[in-house]
mmCIF file of C-alpha atoms and ligand atoms in Angstrom:
data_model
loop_
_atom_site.group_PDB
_atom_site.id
_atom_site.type_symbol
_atom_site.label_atom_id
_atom_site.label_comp_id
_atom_site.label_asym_id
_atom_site.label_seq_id
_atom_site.Cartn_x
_atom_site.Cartn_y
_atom_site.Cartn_z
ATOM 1 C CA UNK A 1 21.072 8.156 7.653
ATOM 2 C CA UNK A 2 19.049 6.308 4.669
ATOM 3 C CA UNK A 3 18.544 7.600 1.597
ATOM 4 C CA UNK A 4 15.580 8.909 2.331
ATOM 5 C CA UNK A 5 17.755 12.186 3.418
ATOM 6 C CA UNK A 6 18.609 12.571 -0.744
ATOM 7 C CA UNK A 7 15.382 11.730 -2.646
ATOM 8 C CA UNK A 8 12.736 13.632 -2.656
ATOM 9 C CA UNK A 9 10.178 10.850 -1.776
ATOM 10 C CA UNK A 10 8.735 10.898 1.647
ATOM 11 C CA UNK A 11 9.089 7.233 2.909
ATOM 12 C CA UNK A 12 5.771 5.976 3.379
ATOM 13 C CA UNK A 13 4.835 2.419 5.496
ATOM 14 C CA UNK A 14 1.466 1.455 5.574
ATOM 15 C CA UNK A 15 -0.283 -1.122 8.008
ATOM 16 C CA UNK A 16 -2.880 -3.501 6.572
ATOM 17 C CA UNK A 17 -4.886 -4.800 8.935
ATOM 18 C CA UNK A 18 -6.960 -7.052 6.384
ATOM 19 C CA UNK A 19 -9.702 -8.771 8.551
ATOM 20 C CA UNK A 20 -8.745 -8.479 11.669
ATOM 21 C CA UNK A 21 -9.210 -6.787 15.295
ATOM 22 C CA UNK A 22 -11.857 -5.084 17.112
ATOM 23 C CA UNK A 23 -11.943 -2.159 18.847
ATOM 24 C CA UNK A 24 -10.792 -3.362 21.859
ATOM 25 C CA UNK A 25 -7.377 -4.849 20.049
ATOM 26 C CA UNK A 26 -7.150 -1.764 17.651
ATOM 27 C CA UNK A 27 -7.309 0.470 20.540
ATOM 28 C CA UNK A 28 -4.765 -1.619 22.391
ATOM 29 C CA UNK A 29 -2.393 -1.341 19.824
ATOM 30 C CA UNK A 30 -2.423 2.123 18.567
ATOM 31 C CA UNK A 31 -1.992 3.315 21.841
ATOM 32 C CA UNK A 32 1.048 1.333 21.838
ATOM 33 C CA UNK A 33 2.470 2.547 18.753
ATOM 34 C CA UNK A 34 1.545 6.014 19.243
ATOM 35 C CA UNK A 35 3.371 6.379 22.564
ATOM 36 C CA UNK A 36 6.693 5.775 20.517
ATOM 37 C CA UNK A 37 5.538 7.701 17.277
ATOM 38 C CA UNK A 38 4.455 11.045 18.519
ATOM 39 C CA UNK A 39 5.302 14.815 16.670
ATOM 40 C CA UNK A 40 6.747 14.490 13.070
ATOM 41 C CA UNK A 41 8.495 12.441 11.454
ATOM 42 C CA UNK A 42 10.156 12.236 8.249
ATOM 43 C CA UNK A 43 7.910 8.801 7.299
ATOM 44 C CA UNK A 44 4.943 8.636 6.405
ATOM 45 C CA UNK A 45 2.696 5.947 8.713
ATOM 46 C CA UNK A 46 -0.698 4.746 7.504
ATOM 47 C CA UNK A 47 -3.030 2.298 9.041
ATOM 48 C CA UNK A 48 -5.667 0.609 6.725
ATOM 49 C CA UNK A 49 -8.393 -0.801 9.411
ATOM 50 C CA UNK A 50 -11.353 -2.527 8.450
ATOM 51 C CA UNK A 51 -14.477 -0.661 6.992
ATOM 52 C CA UNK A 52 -16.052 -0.915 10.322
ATOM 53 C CA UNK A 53 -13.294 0.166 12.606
ATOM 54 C CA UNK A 54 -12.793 3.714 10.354
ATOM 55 C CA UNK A 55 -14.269 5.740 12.086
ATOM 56 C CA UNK A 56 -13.297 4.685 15.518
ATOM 57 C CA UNK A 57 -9.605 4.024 14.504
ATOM 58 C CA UNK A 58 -10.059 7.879 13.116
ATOM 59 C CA UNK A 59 -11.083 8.705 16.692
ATOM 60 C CA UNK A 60 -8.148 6.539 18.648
ATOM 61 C CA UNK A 61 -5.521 8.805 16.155
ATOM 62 C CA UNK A 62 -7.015 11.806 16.064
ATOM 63 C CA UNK A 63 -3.809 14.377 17.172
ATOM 64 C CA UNK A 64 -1.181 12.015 15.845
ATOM 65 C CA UNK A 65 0.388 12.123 12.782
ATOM 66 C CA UNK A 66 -0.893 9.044 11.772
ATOM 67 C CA UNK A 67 -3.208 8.672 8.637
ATOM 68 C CA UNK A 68 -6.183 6.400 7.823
ATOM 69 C CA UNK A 69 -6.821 4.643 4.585
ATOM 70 C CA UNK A 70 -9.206 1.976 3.418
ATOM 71 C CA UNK A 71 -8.451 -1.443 2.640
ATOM 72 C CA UNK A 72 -10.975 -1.805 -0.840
ATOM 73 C CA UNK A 73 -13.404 0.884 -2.454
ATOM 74 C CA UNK A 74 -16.109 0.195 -5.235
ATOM 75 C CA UNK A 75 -15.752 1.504 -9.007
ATOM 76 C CA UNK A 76 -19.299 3.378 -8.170
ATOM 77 C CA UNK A 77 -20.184 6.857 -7.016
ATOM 78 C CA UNK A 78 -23.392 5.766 -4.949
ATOM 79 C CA UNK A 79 -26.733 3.791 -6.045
ATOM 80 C CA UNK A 80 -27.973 0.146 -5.682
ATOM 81 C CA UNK A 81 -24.728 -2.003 -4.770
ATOM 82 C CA UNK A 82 -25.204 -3.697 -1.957
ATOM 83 C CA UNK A 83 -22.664 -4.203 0.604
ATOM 84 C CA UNK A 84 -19.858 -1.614 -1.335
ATOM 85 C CA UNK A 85 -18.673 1.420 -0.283
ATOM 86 C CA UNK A 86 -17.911 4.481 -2.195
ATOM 87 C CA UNK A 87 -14.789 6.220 -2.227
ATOM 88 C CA UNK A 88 -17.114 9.763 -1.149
ATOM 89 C CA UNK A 89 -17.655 7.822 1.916
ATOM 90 C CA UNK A 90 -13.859 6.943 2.833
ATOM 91 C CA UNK A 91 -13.344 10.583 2.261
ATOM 92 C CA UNK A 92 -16.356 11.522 4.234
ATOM 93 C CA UNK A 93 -15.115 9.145 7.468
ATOM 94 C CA UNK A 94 -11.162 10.795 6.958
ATOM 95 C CA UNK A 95 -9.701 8.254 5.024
ATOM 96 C CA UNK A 96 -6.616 10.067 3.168
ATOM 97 C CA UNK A 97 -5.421 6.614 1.581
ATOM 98 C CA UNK A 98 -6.996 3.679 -0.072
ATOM 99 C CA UNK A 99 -5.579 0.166 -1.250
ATOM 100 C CA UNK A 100 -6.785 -1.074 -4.611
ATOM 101 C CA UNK A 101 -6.309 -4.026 -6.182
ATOM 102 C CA UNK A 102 -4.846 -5.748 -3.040
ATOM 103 C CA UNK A 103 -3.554 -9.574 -4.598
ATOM 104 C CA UNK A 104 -6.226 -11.033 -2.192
ATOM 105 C CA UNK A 105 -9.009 -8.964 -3.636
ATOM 106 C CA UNK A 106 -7.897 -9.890 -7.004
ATOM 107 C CA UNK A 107 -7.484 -13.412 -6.316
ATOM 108 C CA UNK A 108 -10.621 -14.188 -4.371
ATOM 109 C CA UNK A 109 -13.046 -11.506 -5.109
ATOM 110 C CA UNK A 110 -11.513 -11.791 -8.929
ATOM 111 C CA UNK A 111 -11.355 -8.352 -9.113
ATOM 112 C CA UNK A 112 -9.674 -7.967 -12.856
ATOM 113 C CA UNK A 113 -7.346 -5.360 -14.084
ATOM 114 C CA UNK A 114 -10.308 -3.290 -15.497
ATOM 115 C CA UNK A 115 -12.487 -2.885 -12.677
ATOM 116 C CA UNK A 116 -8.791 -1.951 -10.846
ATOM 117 C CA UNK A 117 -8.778 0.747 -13.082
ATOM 118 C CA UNK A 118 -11.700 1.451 -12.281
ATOM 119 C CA UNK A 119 -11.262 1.753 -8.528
ATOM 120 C CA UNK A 120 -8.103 3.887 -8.996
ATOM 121 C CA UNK A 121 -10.809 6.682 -10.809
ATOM 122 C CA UNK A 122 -13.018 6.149 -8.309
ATOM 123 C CA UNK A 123 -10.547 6.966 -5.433
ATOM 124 C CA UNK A 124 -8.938 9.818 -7.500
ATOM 125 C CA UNK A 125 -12.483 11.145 -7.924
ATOM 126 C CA UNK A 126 -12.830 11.728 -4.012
ATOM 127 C CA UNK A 127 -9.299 12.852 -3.484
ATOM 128 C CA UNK A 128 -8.293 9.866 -2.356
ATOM 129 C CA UNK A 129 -4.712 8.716 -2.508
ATOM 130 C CA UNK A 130 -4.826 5.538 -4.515
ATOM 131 C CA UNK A 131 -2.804 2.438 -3.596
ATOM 132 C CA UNK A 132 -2.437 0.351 -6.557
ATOM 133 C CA UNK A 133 -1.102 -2.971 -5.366
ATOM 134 C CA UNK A 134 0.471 -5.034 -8.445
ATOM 135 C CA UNK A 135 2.516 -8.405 -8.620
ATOM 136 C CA UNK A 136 2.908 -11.736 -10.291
ATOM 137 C CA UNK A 137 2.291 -15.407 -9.112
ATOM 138 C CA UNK A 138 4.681 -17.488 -8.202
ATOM 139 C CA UNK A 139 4.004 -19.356 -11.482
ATOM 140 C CA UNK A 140 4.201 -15.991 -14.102
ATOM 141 C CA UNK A 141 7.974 -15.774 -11.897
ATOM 142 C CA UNK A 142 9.055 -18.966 -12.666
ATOM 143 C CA UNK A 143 8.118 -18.440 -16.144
ATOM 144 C CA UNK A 144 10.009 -14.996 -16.358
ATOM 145 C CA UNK A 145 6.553 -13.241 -16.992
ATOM 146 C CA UNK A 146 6.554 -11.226 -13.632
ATOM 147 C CA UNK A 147 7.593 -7.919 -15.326
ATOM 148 C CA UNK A 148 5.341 -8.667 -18.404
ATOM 149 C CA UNK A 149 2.238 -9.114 -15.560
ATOM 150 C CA UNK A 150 3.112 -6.229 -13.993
ATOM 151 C CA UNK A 151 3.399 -3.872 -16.606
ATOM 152 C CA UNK A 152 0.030 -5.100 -17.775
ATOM 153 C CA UNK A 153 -1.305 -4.338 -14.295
ATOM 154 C CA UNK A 154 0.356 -0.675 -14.613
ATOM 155 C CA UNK A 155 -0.942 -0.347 -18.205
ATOM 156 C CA UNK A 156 -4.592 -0.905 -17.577
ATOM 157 C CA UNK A 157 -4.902 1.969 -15.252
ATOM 158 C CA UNK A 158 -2.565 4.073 -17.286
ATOM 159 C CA UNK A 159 -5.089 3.091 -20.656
ATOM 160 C CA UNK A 160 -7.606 5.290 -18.379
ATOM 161 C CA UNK A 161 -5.830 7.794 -17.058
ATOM 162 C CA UNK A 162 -2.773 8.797 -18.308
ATOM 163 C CA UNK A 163 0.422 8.868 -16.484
ATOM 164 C CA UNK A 164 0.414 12.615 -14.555
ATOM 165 C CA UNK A 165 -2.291 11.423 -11.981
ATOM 166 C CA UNK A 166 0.144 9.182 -10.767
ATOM 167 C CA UNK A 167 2.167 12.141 -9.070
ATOM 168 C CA UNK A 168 -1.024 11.728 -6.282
ATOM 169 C CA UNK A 169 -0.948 7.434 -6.052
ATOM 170 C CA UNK A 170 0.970 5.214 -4.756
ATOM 171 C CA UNK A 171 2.292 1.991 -6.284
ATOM 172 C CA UNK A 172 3.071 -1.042 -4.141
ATOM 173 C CA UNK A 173 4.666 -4.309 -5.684
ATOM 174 C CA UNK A 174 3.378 -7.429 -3.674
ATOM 175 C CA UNK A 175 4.577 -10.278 -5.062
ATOM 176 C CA UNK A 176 1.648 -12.607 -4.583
ATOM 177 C CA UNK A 177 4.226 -15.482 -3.788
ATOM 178 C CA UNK A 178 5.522 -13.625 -0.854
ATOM 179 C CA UNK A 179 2.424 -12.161 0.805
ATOM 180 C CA UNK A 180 1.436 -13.325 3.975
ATOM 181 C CA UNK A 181 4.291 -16.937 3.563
ATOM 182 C CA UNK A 182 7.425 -15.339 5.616
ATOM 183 C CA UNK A 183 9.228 -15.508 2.101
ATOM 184 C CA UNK A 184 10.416 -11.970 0.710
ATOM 185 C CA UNK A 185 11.942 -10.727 -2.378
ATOM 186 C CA UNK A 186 15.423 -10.899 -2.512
ATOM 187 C CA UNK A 187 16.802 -7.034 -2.787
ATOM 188 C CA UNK A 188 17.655 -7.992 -6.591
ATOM 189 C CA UNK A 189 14.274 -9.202 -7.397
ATOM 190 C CA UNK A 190 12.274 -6.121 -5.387
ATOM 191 C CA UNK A 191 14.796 -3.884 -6.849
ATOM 192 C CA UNK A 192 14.214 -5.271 -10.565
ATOM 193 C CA UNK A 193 10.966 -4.361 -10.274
ATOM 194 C CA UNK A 194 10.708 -1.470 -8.509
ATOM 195 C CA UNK A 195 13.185 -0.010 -11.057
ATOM 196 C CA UNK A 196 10.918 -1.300 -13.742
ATOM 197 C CA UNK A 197 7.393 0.430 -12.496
ATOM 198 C CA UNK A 198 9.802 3.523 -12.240
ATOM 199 C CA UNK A 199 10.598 3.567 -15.886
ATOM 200 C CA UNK A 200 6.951 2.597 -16.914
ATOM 201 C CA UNK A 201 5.790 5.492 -14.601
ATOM 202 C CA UNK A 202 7.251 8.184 -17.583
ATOM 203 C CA UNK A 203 7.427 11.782 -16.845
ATOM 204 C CA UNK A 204 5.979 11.358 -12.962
ATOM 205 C CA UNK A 205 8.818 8.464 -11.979
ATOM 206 C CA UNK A 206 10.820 10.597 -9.723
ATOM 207 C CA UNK A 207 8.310 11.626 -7.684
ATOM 208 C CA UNK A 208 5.962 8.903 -7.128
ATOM 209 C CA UNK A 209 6.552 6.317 -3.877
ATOM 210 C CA UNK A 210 7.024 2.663 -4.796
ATOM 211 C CA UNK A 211 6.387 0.873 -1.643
ATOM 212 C CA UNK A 212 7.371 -2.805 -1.369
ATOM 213 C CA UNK A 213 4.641 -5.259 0.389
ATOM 214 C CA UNK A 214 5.431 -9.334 1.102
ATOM 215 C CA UNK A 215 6.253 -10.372 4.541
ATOM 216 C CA UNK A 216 8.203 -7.326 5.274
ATOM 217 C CA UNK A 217 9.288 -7.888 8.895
ATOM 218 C CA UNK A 218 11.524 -5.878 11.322
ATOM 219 C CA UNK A 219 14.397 -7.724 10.778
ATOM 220 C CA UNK A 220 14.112 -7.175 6.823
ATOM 221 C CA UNK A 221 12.754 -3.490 6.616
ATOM 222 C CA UNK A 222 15.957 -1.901 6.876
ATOM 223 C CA UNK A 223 17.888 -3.764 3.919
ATOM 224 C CA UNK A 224 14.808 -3.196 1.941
ATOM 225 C CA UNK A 225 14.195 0.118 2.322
ATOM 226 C CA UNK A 226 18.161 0.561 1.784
ATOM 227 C CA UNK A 227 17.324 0.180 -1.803
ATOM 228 C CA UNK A 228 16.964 3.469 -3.921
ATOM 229 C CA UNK A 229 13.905 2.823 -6.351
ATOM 230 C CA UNK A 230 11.811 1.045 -2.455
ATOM 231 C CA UNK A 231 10.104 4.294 -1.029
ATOM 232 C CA UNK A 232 8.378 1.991 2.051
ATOM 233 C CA UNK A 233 6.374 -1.118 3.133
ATOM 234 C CA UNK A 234 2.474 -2.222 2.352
ATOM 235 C CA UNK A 235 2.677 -4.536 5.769
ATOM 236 C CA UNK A 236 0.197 -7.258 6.522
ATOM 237 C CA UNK A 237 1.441 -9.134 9.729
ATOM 238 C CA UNK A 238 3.914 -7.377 11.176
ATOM 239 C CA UNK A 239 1.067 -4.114 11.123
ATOM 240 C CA UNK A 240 -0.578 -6.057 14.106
ATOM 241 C CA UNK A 241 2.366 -6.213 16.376
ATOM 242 C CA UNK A 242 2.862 -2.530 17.777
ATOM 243 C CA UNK A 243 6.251 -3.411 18.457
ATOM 244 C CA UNK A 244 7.333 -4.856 14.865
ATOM 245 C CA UNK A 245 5.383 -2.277 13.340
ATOM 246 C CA UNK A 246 6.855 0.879 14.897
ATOM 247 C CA UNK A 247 10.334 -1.017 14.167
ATOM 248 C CA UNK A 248 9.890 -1.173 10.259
ATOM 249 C CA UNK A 249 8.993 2.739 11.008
ATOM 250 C CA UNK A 250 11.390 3.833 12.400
ATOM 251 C CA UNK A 251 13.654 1.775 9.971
ATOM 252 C CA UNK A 252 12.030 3.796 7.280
ATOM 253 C CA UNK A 253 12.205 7.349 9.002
HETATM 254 P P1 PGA B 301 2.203 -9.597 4.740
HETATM 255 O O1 PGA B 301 1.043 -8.935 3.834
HETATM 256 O O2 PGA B 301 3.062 -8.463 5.229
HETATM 257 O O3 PGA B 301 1.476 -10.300 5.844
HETATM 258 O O4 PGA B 301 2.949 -10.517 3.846
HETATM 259 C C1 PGA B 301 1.330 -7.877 2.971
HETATM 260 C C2 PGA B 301 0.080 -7.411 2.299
HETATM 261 O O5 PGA B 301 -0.845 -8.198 2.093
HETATM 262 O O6 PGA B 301 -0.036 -6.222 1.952
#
């Protein structure tokens, strides 16, 4: 038994799939995981494909109880933006979730803590279950600033919308440092921060899922998700490998 059997959170792991697969591969590998994940389950499984796979990967889950999300979504409601794509439109193609502010996004589409905030109320706008990935460098950690960075990150959204709307989002702490390298968080250092975004979250902390992203592999779910304030994965990697994948869920259900 983990602790998910005395919280009230619903563990959560969601798969990632950043730019990668086709439809050949995505079919491949749902079917996999799908033979060994069928009825309900106590977790909650995501898979973010992407933007041109939606609709198909929609189709290949269609009677599971898997969900779809979206890995990115633009600050706009519709009009002249070339190449974006509205948060109506996720909704409209069955997306239920949608990652914002991803590290990577931030980092190389310098997407800055104001147009995050932006994308949050965008997603929020189309019933869309927001994401919101946030994390330091490996430089703002070995300057002690991680927790100052991330409550900046948390702060910005909050500036627009208040706390209460966060009782229908999702946080996920990605340490930028660990994201994608095969280096992890020690349990102290995920469970310093988790337990700090819980006590910025105010009067909505109890009941909103804190999910923990970084190179989170099979053999490293299960002492993760041990911890109390860690509610599930963001996975990059190990979301393409059926079989690691439906390990860390199963670890989490
Ligand atoms: P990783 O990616 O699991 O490959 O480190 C995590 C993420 O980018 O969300």
């Amino acid at each position: 038994m983990n602790k998910a059997s005395n919280t009230k959170r619903r563990q959560l792991v969601v798969g990632n799939w950043k730019m990668n697969g086709n439809r050949c591969v995505n079919a491949e590998l749902l079917a996999k995981v799908m033979t060994s994940w069928q009825g309900e389950h106590r977790a909650e499984v995501v898979v973010c494909p992407p933007y041109p796979y939606l609709q198909h990967t929609h189709e290949l889950i269609a009677g599971s109880s898997i969900l779809l999300g979206a890995q990115n979504v633009s600050e706009a409601n519709d009009g002249a933006y070339t190449g974006e794509v509205s948060a109506q439109m996720l909704a409209d193609l069955h997306c239920k979730f949608v990652i914002i502010g991803h590290n990577e996004r931030r980092r190389m589409q310098g997407e800055t803590d104001e147009q995050v905030a932006q994308k949050f109320m965008a997603a929020q706008r189309a019933n869309l279950i927001p994401i919101l990935c946030v994390g330091e460098s490996l430089e703002q950690r070995e300057n002690g600033q991680h927790l100052t960075v991330i409550g900046q990150q948390l702060q910005s959204v909050f500036s627009h919308t208040g706390r209460a709307v966060f009782a229908q989002a999702v946080v996920a702490y990605e340490p930028v440092w660990a994201v994608g390298t095969g280096k992890t968080a020690t349990p102290q250092q995920a469970h310093e921060v988790h337990h700090f975004i819980r006590e910025q979250l105010g009067e909505v902390a109890e009941v909103v899922r804190i999910l923990y992203g970084g190179s989170v592999k099979a053999h490293n779910a299960e002492q993760l998700f041990a911890l109390t304030d860690i509610d599930g994965a963001l996975l990059g990697g190990a979301s393409l490998d059926a079989e690691e994948f439906l390990k860390i869920c199963k670890a989490a259900d």
